[in-house]
Coordinates of C-alpha atoms in Angstrom, one line a residue:
M27 CA -17.7 165.6 -107.3
I28 CA -16.4 164.1 -104.1
K29 CA -19.5 165.5 -102.3
K30 CA -21.5 163.7 -104.8
A31 CA -19.6 160.3 -104.4
I32 CA -19.8 160.4 -100.7
G33 CA -23.6 161.2 -100.8
A34 CA -24.2 158.2 -103.3
G35 CA -21.9 156.0 -100.9
I36 CA -24.0 156.9 -97.8
L37 CA -27.2 156.4 -99.8
A38 CA -26.2 153.1 -100.9
G39 CA -25.2 151.9 -97.4
L40 CA -28.5 153.1 -96.3
L41 CA -30.3 151.1 -98.8
L42 CA -28.1 147.8 -98.0
F43 CA -28.8 148.4 -94.2
A44 CA -32.4 148.6 -94.9
A45 CA -32.5 145.6 -97.4
Y46 CA -30.6 143.7 -94.7
Q47 CA -33.1 144.7 -91.9
H48 CA -36.1 143.7 -94.2
F49 CA -34.9 140.4 -95.4
Y50 CA -32.7 139.0 -92.7
K51 CA -33.7 140.1 -89.4
A52 CA -37.4 139.2 -89.8
D53 CA -36.4 135.6 -90.0
D54 CA -34.1 135.9 -86.8
P55 CA -35.8 134.6 -83.7
S56 CA -33.9 136.6 -81.5
A57 CA -35.3 139.6 -83.1
I58 CA -38.4 139.9 -81.0
Q59 CA -40.7 142.7 -81.8
A60 CA -41.6 144.8 -78.9
S61 CA -45.4 144.1 -79.0
T62 CA -44.8 140.2 -78.7
T63 CA -44.3 139.0 -75.0
S64 CA -42.6 135.6 -74.6
A65 CA -44.0 133.1 -72.1
G66 CA -42.0 132.3 -68.9
I67 CA -42.2 132.8 -65.3
D68 CA -40.3 136.0 -65.0
I69 CA -41.9 139.1 -64.2
G70 CA -43.1 140.8 -67.4
L71 CA -43.4 137.5 -69.4
M72 CA -46.9 135.8 -70.4
A73 CA -47.7 133.5 -67.5
P74 CA -47.4 129.8 -69.0
P75 CA -50.9 128.3 -69.9
F76 CA -52.0 125.4 -68.0
T77 CA -55.3 123.2 -67.9
L78 CA -56.0 121.4 -64.4
K79 CA -59.0 119.9 -62.8
N80 CA -60.8 121.6 -59.7
L81 CA -62.3 119.9 -56.8
A82 CA -65.3 119.0 -58.7
G83 CA -63.3 117.2 -61.7
E84 CA -64.0 120.0 -64.2
K85 CA -61.1 121.3 -66.3
V86 CA -60.1 124.7 -65.7
D87 CA -57.9 126.6 -68.5
L88 CA -55.9 129.7 -67.6
N89 CA -56.9 131.3 -70.9
E90 CA -60.5 131.4 -69.6
Y91 CA -59.5 134.2 -67.1
K92 CA -58.1 136.6 -69.8
G93 CA -59.2 140.1 -69.0
R94 CA -59.2 139.5 -65.2
K95 CA -56.4 139.9 -62.6
I96 CA -55.4 136.5 -61.5
M97 CA -53.6 135.4 -58.2
I98 CA -52.1 131.9 -58.7
N99 CA -51.1 130.3 -55.6
F100 CA -49.0 127.1 -55.1
W101 CA -49.7 125.1 -51.9
A102 CA -50.0 122.0 -50.3
T103 CA -52.2 120.6 -47.2
W104 CA -49.3 119.6 -45.2
C105 CA -47.4 122.8 -45.4
P106 CA -47.6 125.0 -42.3
P107 CA -47.0 128.5 -44.1
C108 CA -49.7 127.5 -46.6
K109 CA -52.3 126.5 -44.0
E110 CA -51.5 129.7 -42.1
E111 CA -52.3 132.0 -45.2
M112 CA -55.4 130.3 -46.1
P113 CA -57.9 132.4 -43.8
A114 CA -56.1 135.6 -45.1
M115 CA -56.6 134.3 -48.8
E116 CA -60.2 133.6 -48.3
K117 CA -60.8 136.8 -46.6
F118 CA -58.9 138.5 -49.5
Y119 CA -61.1 136.6 -52.2
K120 CA -64.5 137.8 -50.4
S121 CA -63.5 141.2 -50.5
H122 CA -61.7 141.4 -53.9
S123 CA -63.4 138.5 -56.0
E124 CA -64.8 141.5 -58.4
E125 CA -61.3 142.6 -59.5
V126 CA -59.2 139.6 -59.0
E127 CA -59.6 135.7 -59.4
I128 CA -57.6 133.4 -57.3
L129 CA -56.6 130.0 -58.5
A130 CA -54.8 127.9 -55.6
I131 CA -52.9 125.2 -57.2
N132 CA -52.8 122.2 -54.8
L133 CA -49.4 120.3 -55.3
D134 CA -50.5 117.2 -53.2
P135 CA -53.8 116.0 -54.8
Q136 CA -53.0 112.5 -53.2
N137 CA -54.3 113.9 -49.9
D138 CA -57.9 114.7 -49.1
V139 CA -57.7 118.2 -50.6
K140 CA -61.7 118.6 -50.8
T141 CA -62.0 118.0 -47.0
F142 CA -59.3 120.5 -46.2
A143 CA -61.1 123.1 -48.2
E144 CA -64.5 122.1 -46.7
K145 CA -62.9 122.2 -42.9
N146 CA -61.2 125.6 -43.8
K147 CA -64.5 127.2 -45.4
L148 CA -62.4 127.9 -48.7
S149 CA -64.9 129.3 -51.6
F150 CA -61.9 130.1 -54.0
P151 CA -61.2 127.7 -57.0
I152 CA -58.7 125.0 -55.8
L153 CA -57.1 123.1 -58.8
L154 CA -55.3 120.0 -58.6
D155 CA -51.8 119.5 -60.3
E156 CA -51.9 115.7 -60.2
S157 CA -49.2 115.4 -62.6
G158 CA -46.7 118.0 -61.2
T159 CA -46.4 119.4 -64.7
T160 CA -47.8 123.0 -63.7
Q161 CA -45.1 122.9 -60.4
Q162 CA -42.6 122.1 -63.0
T163 CA -43.5 124.8 -65.5
Y164 CA -43.6 127.3 -62.9
Q165 CA -40.3 126.0 -61.4
I166 CA -42.0 126.0 -57.9
I167 CA -39.2 125.0 -55.4
S168 CA -40.5 126.5 -52.1
I169 CA -44.2 126.8 -50.9
P170 CA -46.2 128.9 -50.8
T171 CA -45.5 130.8 -53.9
T172 CA -47.6 133.4 -55.4
F173 CA -47.9 135.1 -59.1
I174 CA -49.9 138.1 -59.9
I175 CA -51.2 137.8 -63.4
D176 CA -52.6 141.1 -65.2
E177 CA -55.5 141.3 -67.6
N178 CA -53.3 140.5 -70.4
G179 CA -51.7 137.2 -69.0
V180 CA -48.6 139.0 -68.1
I181 CA -46.8 138.3 -64.7
L182 CA -46.7 141.4 -62.5
R183 CA -45.4 140.1 -59.5
K184 CA -44.1 136.8 -57.7
H185 CA -43.9 136.2 -54.1
I186 CA -42.3 133.3 -52.2
G187 CA -43.7 132.6 -48.7
S188 CA -46.8 133.0 -46.7
M189 CA -48.8 136.4 -47.0
S190 CA -51.0 138.2 -44.6
Y191 CA -54.3 139.9 -46.1
E192 CA -52.3 143.5 -46.1
Q193 CA -49.5 141.8 -48.4
M194 CA -52.0 140.5 -50.7
E195 CA -53.7 143.7 -51.0
E196 CA -50.2 145.4 -51.6
L197 CA -49.3 142.8 -54.2
L198 CA -52.7 143.5 -56.3
K199 CA -51.8 147.3 -56.4

């Protein structure tokens, strides 16, 4: 008799627990399912979306690049380490453009970015953060800062400072 009562109590407890999980946890925003990835700037999170104009004035949306690896590089024309890494970035783009897209987000569009790009023979897309919103969203404090985004839009790596060609190749792996 005692065994049946204990068994019934355990069964009732399991049913209550299951009901609680079903009805209350589903509405709890802190109960994030494993298949859902939040947006943010940390490794393992979805890269925050943005739409910026390129040097030709055309709008470019990050979501257009889903299905491709992306290297997002924040830089400025006045920044010595940024200028230093541009030749390596161009070489990297030419040798890896089939497997990764570079989006170089310029943070000083009031300067003549187009002339800078032409003078340095840069062929990768340069986007202009005219309002500074993307810089704030990605919490860019130091430049250059580079993010590697996977084919699903998830941040794989973040690098602060200039990079050599070899470092760019290593980040891609």
